[in-house]
Amino acid sequence: MSKIIDRQISKHFKGKGHFNRDTLSSFLTDLDPEITESVLTWRIHDLVKRKVIDQVKMGIYTISDKVAYQPFVSDKLARLSKIVAKEFDELDYCLWSTEWLNDFTRHQLGTFFYILEVEKDFVEEVFNAYSESKQYRVYLDPKEDIMERYVESEISIIIKPLITRSPIQKIAIKEKSKDKVYVPTLEKILIDVYSDTVTFYAIQGSEMDTLFENALKRYQINFTKLISYARRRNKEEQIKSYLENNFGDFVKDILE
């Protein structure tokens, strides 16, 4: 029965862009006039969970035709994560490589570095722990001149304070592995690149436009999560204006 409903939903809403909960509820009620509100709520949750539809923001959905962003965790990044995971047990952190940006940009980054964000009260301790390893060049939230002059190799690590309630995800280091690493969601990456022109000085202007365009075209974006994080970075109105002015077709009726 669920597969029949899935096909009917896909057929009815395909090509219609975004639709709200009331529209979806009305359609499901037409299919089953005796459906209760509690079952309706469960069914919508189940449709999202099974990726029949995507929730692009609270109460707004679209037919699921994009994949979730799943970055590649290299062996080097996995090794880096073990230092913070073992020496600072239960510490909130987020680790990633700017090499991931090459999936979205027009011009490939020739050099890249790692970004490790941790709870602000532990930034210096984590910085010292990584500095003890002579394998890496470690920088503590460097300013623009340091970024442009010295942070230019894949053995560089930028240590920064983690903004509270940042959207991060836990993914396996290898397929079926029990070892996990905390990395940013795509929503966090986009907002960080937009907000932090010092760290991401090489991804500005038209290059940033390309990054956003490719992310919006290819991957599922949760706009509730994206805007909420932008608010945490005091960039809510700016990012809304940027998206509406440059990617109106992607965000129509979503940012209201």
CSV table of C-alpha atoms in Angstrom, one decimal, residues 1-120:
chain,number,residue,atom,x,y,z
A,1,MET,CA,0.0,0.0,0.0
A,2,SER,CA,2.8,2.4,0.9
A,3,LYS,CA,4.5,2.0,-2.5
A,4,ILE,CA,1.2,2.8,-4.2
A,5,ILE,CA,0.9,6.0,-2.2
A,6,ASP,CA,4.6,6.8,-2.8
A,7,ARG,CA,4.0,6.6,-6.6
A,8,GLN,CA,0.8,8.7,-6.4
A,9,ILE,CA,2.6,11.4,-4.4
A,10,SER,CA,5.6,11.4,-6.8
A,11,LYS,CA,3.3,11.6,-9.8
A,12,HIS,CA,1.1,14.4,-8.4
A,13,PHE,CA,3.8,16.7,-7.0
A,14,LYS,CA,6.6,16.1,-9.5
A,15,GLY,CA,7.6,19.3,-11.3
A,16,LYS,CA,5.5,21.5,-8.9
A,17,GLY,CA,8.4,22.7,-6.9
A,18,HIS,CA,7.7,23.1,-3.2
A,19,PHE,CA,4.5,22.4,-1.4
A,20,ASN,CA,3.4,23.0,2.1
A,21,ARG,CA,2.0,20.6,4.8
A,22,ASP,CA,-1.6,21.6,4.2
A,23,THR,CA,-1.4,20.8,0.5
A,24,LEU,CA,0.2,17.4,1.3
A,25,SER,CA,-2.2,16.7,4.0
A,26,SER,CA,-5.2,17.5,1.7
A,27,PHE,CA,-3.8,15.1,-0.9
A,28,LEU,CA,-3.3,12.3,1.6
A,29,THR,CA,-6.8,12.8,3.0
A,30,ASP,CA,-8.2,12.5,-0.5
A,31,LEU,CA,-6.5,9.2,-0.8
A,32,ASP,CA,-7.8,8.0,2.6
A,33,PRO,CA,-10.7,10.1,3.8
A,34,GLU,CA,-10.7,8.3,7.2
A,35,ILE,CA,-7.1,9.1,8.0
A,36,THR,CA,-6.7,10.6,11.5
A,37,GLU,CA,-4.4,13.6,12.3
A,38,SER,CA,-2.0,11.4,14.3
A,39,VAL,CA,-1.7,8.9,11.4
A,40,LEU,CA,-1.3,11.8,9.0
A,41,THR,CA,1.6,13.2,11.0
A,42,TRP,CA,3.2,9.8,11.2
A,43,ARG,CA,2.8,9.3,7.4
A,44,ILE,CA,4.4,12.6,6.5
A,45,HIS,CA,7.3,11.8,8.9
A,46,ASP,CA,7.6,8.4,7.3
A,47,LEU,CA,7.6,9.9,3.8
A,48,VAL,CA,10.5,12.2,4.8
A,49,LYS,CA,12.4,9.4,6.5
A,50,ARG,CA,12.2,7.1,3.5
A,51,LYS,CA,13.2,10.0,1.2
A,52,VAL,CA,10.0,10.0,-0.9
A,53,ILE,CA,9.9,13.7,-0.1
A,54,ASP,CA,12.4,16.1,1.3
A,55,GLN,CA,11.7,18.7,4.0
A,56,VAL,CA,13.4,21.9,2.8
A,57,LYS,CA,12.2,23.8,5.8
A,58,MET,CA,9.6,23.4,8.6
A,59,GLY,CA,6.3,22.5,6.9
A,60,ILE,CA,7.7,22.8,3.3
A,61,TYR,CA,8.5,19.8,1.2
A,62,THR,CA,9.5,18.8,-2.3
A,63,ILE,CA,9.7,15.5,-4.2
A,64,SER,CA,13.0,13.9,-3.4
A,65,ASP,CA,15.2,14.0,-6.5
A,66,LYS,CA,18.4,15.1,-4.9
A,67,VAL,CA,20.9,13.2,-2.8
A,68,ALA,CA,22.1,14.0,0.7
A,69,TYR,CA,25.6,15.4,0.8
A,70,GLN,CA,28.0,12.8,2.1
A,71,PRO,CA,31.7,14.0,2.1
A,72,PHE,CA,34.6,11.7,1.7
A,73,VAL,CA,36.6,11.0,4.9
A,74,SER,CA,40.2,10.5,3.9
A,75,ASP,CA,42.7,8.4,6.0
A,76,LYS,CA,44.5,11.6,7.0
A,77,LEU,CA,41.3,13.3,8.2
A,78,ALA,CA,40.4,10.1,10.1
A,79,ARG,CA,43.8,10.2,11.8
A,80,LEU,CA,43.4,13.8,12.7
A,81,SER,CA,40.0,13.2,14.3
A,82,LYS,CA,41.5,10.5,16.6
A,83,ILE,CA,43.6,13.1,18.5
A,84,VAL,CA,40.6,15.2,19.6
A,85,ALA,CA,38.3,12.2,20.0
A,86,LYS,CA,40.8,10.3,22.3
A,87,GLU,CA,42.4,13.1,24.2
A,88,PHE,CA,39.2,15.2,24.7
A,89,ASP,CA,36.5,12.6,25.2
A,90,GLU,CA,33.0,13.9,24.8
A,91,LEU,CA,34.2,17.3,23.6
A,92,ASP,CA,32.0,18.7,20.8
A,93,TYR,CA,34.0,19.2,17.7
A,94,CYS,CA,33.7,19.5,13.9
A,95,LEU,CA,36.5,18.6,11.5
A,96,TRP,CA,36.7,18.9,7.7
A,97,SER,CA,39.0,19.6,4.8
A,98,THR,CA,38.7,22.5,2.4
A,99,GLU,CA,39.4,20.0,-0.4
A,100,TRP,CA,35.7,19.2,-0.2
A,101,LEU,CA,35.0,22.6,-1.7
A,102,ASN,CA,36.5,21.3,-5.0
A,103,ASP,CA,33.2,19.3,-5.5
A,104,PHE,CA,31.4,22.6,-6.0
A,105,THR,CA,33.8,25.3,-7.3
A,106,ARG,CA,34.6,26.1,-10.9
A,107,HIS,CA,38.4,26.4,-10.3
A,108,GLN,CA,39.9,23.6,-8.2
A,109,LEU,CA,41.8,24.6,-5.1
A,110,GLY,CA,45.5,23.9,-5.6
A,111,THR,CA,46.2,23.8,-1.9
A,112,PHE,CA,43.9,23.1,0.9
A,113,PHE,CA,43.9,22.8,4.7
A,114,TYR,CA,41.9,21.3,7.6
A,115,ILE,CA,39.5,23.1,9.8
A,116,LEU,CA,38.9,21.9,13.4
A,117,GLU,CA,36.3,23.6,15.5
A,118,VAL,CA,35.9,22.8,19.2
A,119,GLU,CA,34.1,24.2,22.2
A,120,LYS,CA,35.5,27.7,22.8
